[in-house]
Amino acid sequence: MRICMASDFFYPSIGGVEEHVYNLSQMLLRLGHKVVVLTHSYGDCNGIRYVTGGLKVYYLPIKVCYNQCILPTAVCNVPMLRAVLLRERVDVVHGHSAFSALAHEALMVGSLLGLKTVFTDHSLFGFADLSAALTNNLLEVNLGMVNHAICVSHIGKENTVLRAKVAKHRVSVIPNAVDTALFTPDPYKRPGNDRINIVVASRLVYRKGIDLLAGVIPRFKNNPNVHFIIVGDGPKRDLLEEIREKTNMQDRVEMVGAVEHAKVRDILVRGHIFVNTSLTEAYCMAIVEAASCGLQVVSTSVGGIPEVLPQSLILLAEPDIDSIYSGILVAIERHRKSGFKTVNPNAANGHLASGDNGRGKRRHRRKVESDESQSIEDSLEAQNIHLKPILCPYRCNEMVETLYNWEDVALRTVKVYNRVIQERSFTTSELVVAVWQHGSWFLVFFVVAHFLMGLLEFWRPRSRVEPARDMQRLPS
Amino acid sequence: MVKKEKPKRAPWVKNLYSNREYPDNYTDASFLKDLRTNLHVRIYTYPEALAGATVLSNQISCITGFLILYQLLLSDRVTPTTILVPSCGVTGIGYLCYRGRSLSLALLGEDSKTLLTVVFFGYLFSPMLHTLTQAISTDTIYTMTFFVLLANLVFSDYGLDVAMVSKAISLNAAIFGAICLASRLLTSYHAFVLLVEAAVYFVLYPIMTEASWSPVFMVPIFAVCCSALYWISQPVLYLYASTIIFINFICPFIFVRLQQYKFNIHGPWDEAIVEENTDENLDENL
């Protein structure tokens, strides 16, 4: 199958959507599919590039308008998108992120070309503010032309079904995943004494609940053995630094600043507890990465977070200072009851010795078997989380690998592709009706795009578009 | 040979790591069970909406009243002193009502000092303000005045906690409009009186109405504006009257009728609301 991933968000930019597109593409390539990525140029990064595993990326020469997104013109990029989709003989166009104008345009062009289209929504939106209303309306129009939608959590599905008015059977839930071979525990990196390290890793913005964190930190002023390691940067950094100064906790609150994703693991393994104070989140990769590194997670119970991790790996708190503080105290108490600070990694079943720093790729990824995951759940849900000590960090990593891995995500996504491939393509009249029903204002853009496609078909017919040569994939 | 029954699949759970036996697009009966609509929505009655609309009508009438005074000064139907003296009297009464029992000699002294400073400097600079925009054509002045008074209307504080409200922009727009109009008057004394009236209408009057406003006050205000406009320009009277009637009676009616279509959606996807730390509340929170 030939798949085109389209999104404004891709490397060299760093973020959740970028990670998802990259890892999913790599796994699809490994499964024998042909994948190309469509994104806009990033400075010097333009033209056609091949990245790891022979993944072909089109960095299209389109100017960025706002927040790494192109200007949503709906029609200006039609010739370029058509050329790429025809050149690559694409079967399925897969757009990512409701914020991405390029994804929406690629999906529209794909629909007009009679290709099958899939859209993945990575975020949650409200309904009240103006920006959300406009985005929701645009999403509603676009999902009217899309064969199938994917959400990363059940809450995400509910949100998408409501805001885009899409039939619920046309929306699948396929979560994100984490490369547990990269996010491995290393208990030796933790302090050996009674000190407890609490790690926070997120952008320091209002949406990530940094105001809550700023209220929680002073509560530990009189707990000299509790230390905070804060990873990330943003407009709220000044607030945290001010809190640190005012509470005289300079020696106990370490502000690491922005760190590239590959190095986050090195900081995570220094911690015992991971705190996430987000105010809204569709999935939250950070907590899964932290759990994979063996940290006890304390998180606000917002959005899709309660769906992500089993009870033994996470303590959920209400999005208020008192509740988060209580959650951290419970996590500290559970840590004191367990003794994994000095555990011997060799004792963990089949894990690498600490000399490898726990970062070597595992040769044989364990397949996600339903009975295995079920047994894990049964053992988890039955226990009283507040009394039981926390799990061994290596067991945490093992569990996360079983629950969330890219192979599983890719296989489930391929099922969606197979399903849409079997559906018949939308006719032009069906697309017009869909656009008219969902957003009549968009019809003028759609008609112009359709007219432009007709013009391009006359000027440069499909038969005259030279197909791109496939790069031979090297055996891994 | 007895057929083995398929083992019954485990019940669907709302998490991302179970439900292997279910297709990814499976929708459980619990779908959207946490959906809540119209939480914390207050349904307004017609009298309430009517009372609320009078605040806007009052602001429109305030601007209209100021423009009536400008027209009277421009046409020289009345002398500036004829406007200034009653205005001072009404302002004095208003001040006494506003201060009420809290009035003391010290407070009176402070306020008198402020008043004298403003009046003295206003009178001192009135010749300059009178000629400030004289070079600009009358059409341009009137167009500019229209837009700045519209800005005054848009940015005024009507008692709503919204980002758009800006007392500073509102007041500055009104004063700028008054300065623009001052250049069309005959003498610098006329200009001084107009600026004093601008201060009364756009600074003191809003303070008074903010402290004690009743929808009933709109009746005499409307009557005074209408009777004044009757002698100045009947087309403007019709425009003013129809605007006030539309805003005060028709708009509230439409608003009340449209409330039945209110459909605010709430659910677990909503962003949690927390108090943002600012320089003011940071020490309290610590």
CSV table of C-alpha atoms in Angstrom, one decimal, chain A residues 18-415:
chain,number,residue,atom,x,y,z
A,18,GLU,CA,6.0,15.0,14.8
A,19,GLU,CA,7.0,12.0,16.9
A,20,HIS,CA,3.8,10.2,15.9
A,21,VAL,CA,4.1,10.8,12.2
A,22,TYR,CA,7.8,9.8,12.1
A,23,ASN,CA,7.4,6.6,14.2
A,24,LEU,CA,4.2,5.4,12.5
A,25,SER,CA,5.9,6.0,9.1
A,26,GLN,CA,9.0,4.0,10.1
A,27,MET,CA,6.9,1.1,11.3
A,28,LEU,CA,4.7,1.1,8.2
A,29,LEU,CA,7.9,1.0,6.1
A,30,ARG,CA,9.1,-1.9,8.2
A,31,LEU,CA,5.7,-3.7,7.5
A,32,GLY,CA,6.4,-3.3,3.8
A,33,HIS,CA,4.3,-0.3,2.9
A,34,LYS,CA,5.5,2.6,0.8
A,35,VAL,CA,5.3,5.9,2.8
A,36,VAL,CA,6.0,9.5,1.9
A,37,VAL,CA,5.7,12.5,4.2
A,38,LEU,CA,4.3,15.9,3.0
A,39,THR,CA,5.3,18.9,5.1
A,40,HIS,CA,6.4,22.5,4.5
A,41,SER,CA,10.0,23.6,4.3
A,42,TYR,CA,11.8,24.4,7.5
A,43,GLY,CA,14.5,27.1,6.7
A,44,ASP,CA,17.3,25.3,4.8
A,45,CYS,CA,15.4,22.0,5.1
A,46,ASN,CA,13.6,22.0,1.8
A,47,GLY,CA,13.1,19.9,-1.3
A,48,ILE,CA,13.0,16.1,-1.2
A,49,ARG,CA,14.9,14.4,1.6
A,50,TYR,CA,15.3,10.8,2.7
A,51,VAL,CA,15.5,10.2,6.4
A,52,THR,CA,16.1,7.1,8.5
A,53,GLY,CA,14.9,3.8,7.0
A,54,GLY,CA,14.5,5.4,3.5
A,55,LEU,CA,11.5,7.5,4.5
A,56,LYS,CA,10.9,10.0,1.8
A,57,VAL,CA,10.0,13.5,2.9
A,58,TYR,CA,8.7,16.3,0.7
A,59,TYR,CA,9.6,19.7,2.3
A,60,LEU,CA,7.3,21.8,0.1
A,61,PRO,CA,8.3,25.4,-0.6
A,62,ILE,CA,5.3,26.9,1.2
A,63,LYS,CA,5.7,29.9,3.6
A,64,VAL,CA,4.8,29.4,7.2
A,65,CYS,CA,2.0,31.7,8.4
A,66,TYR,CA,1.6,31.2,12.1
A,67,ASN,CA,2.7,28.7,14.7
A,68,GLN,CA,4.5,26.4,12.2
A,69,CYS,CA,1.4,26.2,10.0
A,70,ILE,CA,1.0,27.4,6.4
A,71,LEU,CA,-1.6,30.0,5.4
A,72,PRO,CA,-4.9,28.1,4.9
A,73,THR,CA,-5.7,29.2,1.4
A,74,ALA,CA,-7.4,25.9,0.4
A,75,VAL,CA,-6.5,26.4,-3.3
A,76,CYS,CA,-3.0,27.9,-3.7
A,77,ASN,CA,-1.2,24.6,-3.1
A,78,VAL,CA,-3.5,22.4,-5.2
A,79,PRO,CA,-1.1,22.0,-8.2
A,80,MET,CA,1.8,21.1,-6.0
A,81,LEU,CA,-0.1,18.6,-3.9
A,82,ARG,CA,-1.7,17.0,-6.9
A,83,ALA,CA,1.7,16.6,-8.5
A,84,VAL,CA,3.1,14.9,-5.5
A,85,LEU,CA,0.2,12.6,-4.9
A,86,LEU,CA,0.1,11.5,-8.5
A,87,ARG,CA,3.9,11.2,-8.8
A,88,GLU,CA,4.0,8.9,-5.7
A,89,ARG,CA,0.9,6.9,-6.9
A,90,VAL,CA,-0.6,7.3,-3.5
A,91,ASP,CA,-3.5,5.1,-2.3
A,92,VAL,CA,-4.2,6.6,1.0
A,93,VAL,CA,-3.7,10.2,2.2
A,94,HIS,CA,-3.3,10.4,5.9
A,95,GLY,CA,-3.6,13.9,7.5
A,96,HIS,CA,-2.4,14.7,11.0
A,97,SER,CA,-3.6,17.4,13.4
A,98,ALA,CA,-6.6,19.7,13.3
A,99,PHE,CA,-4.3,22.7,13.4
A,100,SER,CA,-2.5,21.7,10.2
A,101,ALA,CA,-3.7,23.6,7.2
A,102,LEU,CA,-1.4,21.5,4.9
A,103,ALA,CA,-3.1,18.3,6.2
A,104,HIS,CA,-6.6,19.6,5.4
A,105,GLU,CA,-5.5,20.8,2.0
A,106,ALA,CA,-3.8,17.5,1.2
A,107,LEU,CA,-7.0,15.6,2.3
A,108,MET,CA,-9.2,17.8,0.1
A,109,VAL,CA,-6.9,17.3,-3.0
A,110,GLY,CA,-6.8,13.6,-2.2
A,111,SER,CA,-10.6,13.4,-2.1
A,112,LEU,CA,-10.8,15.3,-5.4
A,113,LEU,CA,-8.4,12.8,-7.0
A,114,GLY,CA,-10.5,9.9,-5.9
A,115,LEU,CA,-8.0,8.7,-3.3
A,116,LYS,CA,-8.9,7.3,0.1
A,117,THR,CA,-8.4,9.7,3.0
A,118,VAL,CA,-7.8,9.2,6.7
A,119,PHE,CA,-7.4,11.9,9.4
A,120,THR,CA,-5.8,11.7,12.8
A,121,ASP,CA,-6.9,14.2,15.4
A,122,HIS,CA,-4.3,14.6,18.1
A,123,SER,CA,-5.9,17.3,20.3
A,124,LEU,CA,-8.9,18.2,22.3
A,125,PHE,CA,-10.9,21.4,21.7
A,126,GLY,CA,-13.5,23.3,23.6
A,127,PHE,CA,-16.6,24.7,22.0
A,128,ALA,CA,-16.9,28.2,23.5
A,129,ASP,CA,-14.1,30.4,22.2
A,130,LEU,CA,-13.9,31.9,18.8
A,131,SER,CA,-10.7,30.1,17.7
A,132,ALA,CA,-12.2,26.7,18.6
A,133,ALA,CA,-15.4,27.6,16.8
A,134,LEU,CA,-13.6,28.4,13.6
A,135,THR,CA,-11.3,25.4,13.8
A,136,ASN,CA,-14.2,23.1,14.6
A,137,ASN,CA,-16.1,24.4,11.6
A,138,LEU,CA,-13.1,23.9,9.3
A,139,LEU,CA,-12.7,20.4,10.8
A,140,GLU,CA,-16.3,19.6,10.2
A,141,VAL,CA,-16.0,20.6,6.5
A,142,ASN,CA,-12.9,18.5,6.0
A,143,LEU,CA,-14.1,15.4,7.9
A,144,GLY,CA,-17.1,15.5,5.6
A,145,MET,CA,-14.7,14.7,2.8
A,146,VAL,CA,-12.7,12.1,4.7
A,147,ASN,CA,-13.3,8.3,4.7
A,148,HIS,CA,-12.2,7.7,8.2
A,149,ALA,CA,-10.9,9.5,11.3
A,150,ILE,CA,-8.5,8.3,14.0
A,151,CYS,CA,-8.3,9.7,17.6
A,152,VAL,CA,-5.7,9.0,20.2
A,153,SER,CA,-8.1,8.5,23.1
A,154,HIS,CA,-11.8,7.7,23.7
A,155,ILE,CA,-12.3,11.2,25.0
A,156,GLY,CA,-10.7,12.4,21.8
A,157,LYS,CA,-13.2,10.4,19.8
A,158,GLU,CA,-16.1,11.9,21.8
A,159,ASN,CA,-14.7,15.4,21.3
A,160,THR,CA,-14.2,14.9,17.5
A,161,VAL,CA,-17.6,13.3,17.0
A,162,LEU,CA,-19.2,16.3,18.7
A,163,ARG,CA,-17.2,19.1,17.1
A,164,ALA,CA,-16.9,17.7,13.6
A,165,LYS,CA,-20.4,16.1,13.5
A,166,VAL,CA,-18.9,12.9,12.1
A,167,ALA,CA,-20.6,9.5,12.4
A,168,LYS,CA,-19.1,7.6,15.3
A,169,HIS,CA,-18.5,4.4,13.4
A,170,ARG,CA,-16.2,6.4,11.1
A,171,VAL,CA,-13.9,7.2,14.0
A,172,SER,CA,-11.4,4.7,15.4
A,173,VAL,CA,-9.4,5.0,18.6
A,174,ILE,CA,-5.7,4.1,18.1
A,175,PRO,CA,-3.4,5.5,20.9
A,176,ASN,CA,0.1,6.8,20.5
A,177,ALA,CA,3.0,4.6,21.5
A,178,VAL,CA,6.4,5.0,23.0
A,179,ASP,CA,9.7,3.4,22.0
A,180,THR,CA,10.4,1.6,25.3
A,181,ALA,CA,13.9,0.6,24.1
A,182,LEU,CA,14.8,4.3,24.2
A,183,PHE,CA,13.0,5.0,27.5
A,184,THR,CA,14.5,2.4,29.8
A,185,PRO,CA,14.9,2.6,33.5
A,186,ASP,CA,18.2,3.1,35.2
A,187,PRO,CA,17.7,3.0,39.0
A,188,TYR,CA,21.5,3.6,39.6
A,189,LYS,CA,21.0,7.2,38.3
A,190,ARG,CA,18.7,8.0,41.3
A,191,PRO,CA,20.2,9.4,44.4
A,192,GLY,CA,21.1,6.7,46.9
A,193,ASN,CA,20.1,8.5,50.1
A,194,ASP,CA,16.6,9.4,51.3
A,195,ARG,CA,16.3,12.1,48.7
A,196,ILE,CA,13.2,11.9,46.4
A,197,ASN,CA,13.5,13.5,43.0
A,198,ILE,CA,10.3,14.7,41.4
A,199,VAL,CA,10.6,15.3,37.6
A,200,VAL,CA,8.4,17.6,35.6
A,201,ALA,CA,8.9,17.7,31.8
A,202,SER,CA,6.6,19.9,29.7
A,203,ARG,CA,6.4,23.2,27.9
A,204,LEU,CA,6.1,25.9,30.6
A,205,VAL,CA,2.8,27.3,29.5
A,206,TYR,CA,-0.6,27.9,31.1
A,207,ARG,CA,-2.2,24.9,29.3
A,208,LYS,CA,0.3,22.6,31.0
A,209,GLY,CA,-0.9,23.7,34.4
A,210,ILE,CA,2.4,25.4,35.4
A,211,ASP,CA,0.3,27.7,37.7
A,212,LEU,CA,-0.7,24.6,39.6
A,213,LEU,CA,2.9,23.4,39.8
A,214,ALA,CA,3.9,26.9,41.1
A,215,GLY,CA,1.4,26.3,43.9
A,216,VAL,CA,2.6,22.8,44.7
A,217,ILE,CA,6.4,23.5,44.9
A,218,PRO,CA,6.1,25.8,48.0
A,219,ARG,CA,4.3,23.1,49.9
A,220,PHE,CA,7.5,21.1,50.0
A,221,LYS,CA,9.5,24.1,51.5
A,222,ASN,CA,9.9,22.2,54.8
A,223,ASN,CA,10.6,18.8,53.2
A,224,PRO,CA,14.4,19.0,52.6
A,225,ASN,CA,14.6,15.6,51.0
A,226,VAL,CA,12.2,16.4,48.2
A,227,HIS,CA,13.8,17.9,45.1
A,228,PHE,CA,12.3,19.0,41.8
A,229,ILE,CA,13.8,18.7,38.4
A,230,ILE,CA,12.0,20.8,35.9
A,231,VAL,CA,12.6,20.2,32.2
A,232,GLY,CA,11.3,22.5,29.5
A,233,ASP,CA,11.0,26.2,28.6
A,234,GLY,CA,8.2,28.7,28.0
A,235,PRO,CA,6.6,31.9,29.2
A,236,LYS,CA,5.9,30.5,32.7
A,237,ARG,CA,9.6,29.8,33.4
A,238,ASP,CA,9.9,33.2,35.1
A,239,LEU,CA,7.0,32.3,37.4
A,240,LEU,CA,8.7,29.1,38.5
A,241,GLU,CA,12.0,30.9,39.0
A,242,GLU,CA,10.3,33.6,41.1
A,243,ILE,CA,8.7,30.9,43.2
A,244,ARG,CA,12.1,29.2,43.7
A,245,GLU,CA,13.6,32.5,44.9
A,246,LYS,CA,10.7,33.4,47.2
A,247,THR,CA,10.7,30.0,48.9
A,248,ASN,CA,14.5,29.8,49.1
A,249,MET,CA,14.5,26.5,47.3
A,250,GLN,CA,17.3,27.3,44.8
A,251,ASP,CA,19.2,24.2,45.8
A,252,ARG,CA,16.1,21.9,45.6
A,253,VAL,CA,14.5,23.1,42.4
A,254,GLU,CA,16.6,22.5,39.3
A,255,MET,CA,15.5,24.3,36.2
A,256,VAL,CA,17.1,22.3,33.3
A,257,GLY,CA,15.5,24.3,30.5
A,258,ALA,CA,14.7,23.0,27.0
A,259,VAL,CA,16.1,19.6,26.3
A,260,GLU,CA,16.0,17.7,23.0
A,261,HIS,CA,13.7,14.7,23.0
A,262,ALA,CA,16.5,12.2,22.8
A,263,LYS,CA,18.0,13.4,26.0
A,264,VAL,CA,14.9,13.5,28.1
A,265,ARG,CA,15.4,9.9,29.2
A,266,ASP,CA,18.7,10.8,30.8
A,267,ILE,CA,16.8,13.3,33.1
A,268,LEU,CA,13.8,11.1,33.7
A,269,VAL,CA,15.9,8.2,35.1
A,270,ARG,CA,17.2,10.5,37.8
A,271,GLY,CA,13.7,10.8,39.2
A,272,HIS,CA,11.4,8.7,41.4
A,273,ILE,CA,8.1,10.5,40.7
A,274,PHE,CA,6.9,12.2,37.5
A,275,VAL,CA,4.4,15.0,37.9
A,276,ASN,CA,2.1,16.1,35.1
A,277,THR,CA,-0.2,19.1,35.8
A,278,SER,CA,-1.8,19.5,32.4
A,279,LEU,CA,-5.2,21.3,32.2
A,280,THR,CA,-6.2,19.4,29.1
A,281,GLU,CA,-4.6,16.5,27.2
A,282,ALA,CA,-5.8,14.1,24.6
A,283,TYR,CA,-3.3,11.4,25.3
A,284,CYS,CA,-0.1,12.7,27.0
A,285,MET,CA,3.0,11.0,25.7
A,286,ALA,CA,5.1,12.4,28.6
A,287,ILE,CA,3.5,10.2,31.3
A,288,VAL,CA,3.9,7.1,29.2
A,289,GLU,CA,7.6,7.9,28.6
A,290,ALA,CA,8.0,8.5,32.4
A,291,ALA,CA,6.3,5.3,33.2
A,292,SER,CA,8.5,3.5,30.7
A,293,CYS,CA,11.5,4.8,32.6
A,294,GLY,CA,10.1,3.4,35.8
A,295,LEU,CA,8.8,6.6,37.5
A,296,GLN,CA,5.7,6.7,39.5
A,297,VAL,CA,3.4,9.1,37.7
A,298,VAL,CA,1.2,11.6,39.5
A,299,SER,CA,-1.1,13.4,37.0
A,300,THR,CA,-4.2,15.6,36.8
A,301,SER,CA,-7.2,13.6,35.8
A,302,VAL,CA,-8.1,15.6,32.7
A,303,GLY,CA,-9.0,14.7,29.1
A,304,GLY,CA,-7.7,11.3,28.0
A,305,ILE,CA,-5.2,10.9,30.8
A,306,PRO,CA,-7.3,8.5,32.9
A,307,GLU,CA,-7.5,6.1,29.9
A,308,VAL,CA,-3.7,5.9,29.4
A,309,LEU,CA,-2.1,4.1,32.2
A,310,PRO,CA,-3.2,1.3,34.6
A,311,GLN,CA,-3.7,2.2,38.3
A,312,SER,CA,-0.4,0.7,39.4
A,313,LEU,CA,1.5,3.1,37.2
A,314,ILE,CA,-0.4,6.4,37.9
A,315,LEU,CA,-2.0,8.3,40.7
A,316,LEU,CA,-4.7,10.6,39.4
A,317,ALA,CA,-5.5,14.0,41.0
A,318,GLU,CA,-8.0,16.7,40.4
A,319,PRO,CA,-6.6,19.8,38.7
A,320,ASP,CA,-6.1,21.7,41.9
A,321,ILE,CA,-3.1,22.3,44.2
A,322,ASP,CA,-4.3,20.4,47.2
A,323,SER,CA,-5.2,17.3,45.2
A,324,ILE,CA,-1.8,17.2,43.3
A,325,TYR,CA,0.0,17.8,46.6
A,326,SER,CA,-1.8,14.9,48.2
A,327,GLY,CA,-1.1,12.7,45.2
A,328,ILE,CA,2.6,13.4,45.4
A,329,LEU,CA,2.6,12.6,49.2
A,330,VAL,CA,1.0,9.3,48.4
A,331,ALA,CA,3.6,8.6,45.8
A,332,ILE,CA,6.4,9.5,48.2
A,333,GLU,CA,4.9,7.2,50.8
A,334,ARG,CA,4.7,4.3,48.3
A,335,HIS,CA,8.3,4.9,47.3
A,336,ARG,CA,9.4,4.6,50.9
A,337,LYS,CA,7.6,1.3,51.2
A,338,SER,CA,9.4,-0.1,48.2
A,339,GLY,CA,13.2,-0.5,47.8
A,340,PHE,CA,13.9,-0.2,44.1
A,341,LYS,CA,16.5,2.5,44.4
A,342,THR,CA,19.3,0.0,44.6
A,343,VAL,CA,17.8,-2.9,42.7
A,344,ASN,CA,20.2,-5.0,40.6
A,345,PRO,CA,19.2,-4.6,36.9
A,346,ASN,CA,20.6,-8.1,36.2
A,347,ALA,CA,17.9,-9.5,38.4
A,348,ALA,CA,15.2,-8.2,36.2
A,349,ASN,CA,14.1,-10.9,33.8
A,350,GLY,CA,16.0,-10.7,30.5
A,351,HIS,CA,17.0,-7.1,30.8
A,352,LEU,CA,20.3,-5.6,29.8
A,353,ALA,CA,23.1,-5.1,32.3
A,354,SER,CA,23.6,-1.6,33.5
A,355,GLY,CA,26.8,-1.4,31.5
A,356,ASP,CA,24.7,-0.9,28.4
A,357,ASN,CA,23.0,2.0,30.2
A,358,GLY,CA,19.7,0.2,29.4
A,359,ARG,CA,19.5,1.8,26.0
A,360,GLY,CA,20.3,-1.0,23.6
A,361,LYS,CA,17.6,-1.9,21.2
A,362,ARG,CA,15.7,-5.1,22.1
A,363,ARG,CA,16.1,-7.6,19.4
A,364,HIS,CA,12.7,-9.3,19.8
A,365,ARG,CA,9.8,-7.1,20.6
A,366,ARG,CA,7.2,-9.0,22.4
A,367,LYS,CA,3.9,-9.2,20.4
A,368,VAL,CA,0.9,-7.7,22.1
A,369,GLU,CA,-1.1,-10.7,23.0
A,370,SER,CA,-4.6,-10.1,24.3
A,371,ASP,CA,-4.4,-12.7,27.0
A,372,GLU,CA,-1.1,-11.3,28.3
A,373,SER,CA,-2.4,-7.7,28.5
A,374,GLN,CA,-5.5,-9.0,30.1
A,375,SER,CA,-3.6,-10.8,32.8
A,376,ILE,CA,-1.6,-7.5,33.5
A,377,GLU,CA,-4.9,-5.6,33.8
A,378,ASP,CA,-6.4,-8.1,36.1
A,379,SER,CA,-3.4,-8.0,38.4
A,380,LEU,CA,-3.5,-4.2,38.3
A,381,GLU,CA,-7.1,-3.3,38.8
A,382,ALA,CA,-7.6,-5.6,41.7
A,383,GLN,CA,-5.0,-4.0,44.0
A,384,ASN,CA,-5.5,-1.3,46.4
A,385,ILE,CA,-3.2,1.4,44.9
A,386,HIS,CA,-2.7,3.5,48.0
A,387,LEU,CA,-1.4,0.6,50.2
A,388,LYS,CA,0.7,-1.4,47.7
A,389,PRO,CA,4.3,-0.4,47.1
A,390,ILE,CA,5.2,0.7,43.6
A,391,LEU,CA,6.3,-1.7,40.9
A,392,CYS,CA,9.9,-2.4,40.0
A,393,PRO,CA,11.1,0.1,37.3
A,394,TYR,CA,11.9,-2.7,34.9
A,395,ARG,CA,8.4,-4.2,35.3
A,396,CYS,CA,7.0,-0.8,34.5
A,397,ASN,CA,9.0,-0.6,31.3
A,398,GLU,CA,7.9,-4.2,30.4
A,399,MET,CA,4.2,-3.3,31.0
A,400,VAL,CA,4.4,-0.1,28.9
A,401,GLU,CA,6.1,-2.0,26.1
A,402,THR,CA,3.2,-4.5,26.2
A,403,LEU,CA,0.5,-1.8,26.2
A,404,TYR,CA,1.9,0.7,23.8
A,405,ASN,CA,4.3,-0.1,21.0
A,406,TRP,CA,4.5,1.3,17.4
A,407,GLU,CA,4.1,-2.1,15.8
A,408,ASP,CA,0.7,-2.5,17.4
A,409,VAL,CA,-0.3,1.1,16.4
A,410,ALA,CA,0.9,0.5,12.8
A,411,LEU,CA,-1.0,-2.8,12.5
A,412,ARG,CA,-4.2,-1.2,13.8
A,413,THR,CA,-3.7,1.8,11.4
A,414,VAL,CA,-3.2,-0.6,8.5
A,415,LYS,CA,-6.6,-2.2,9.4
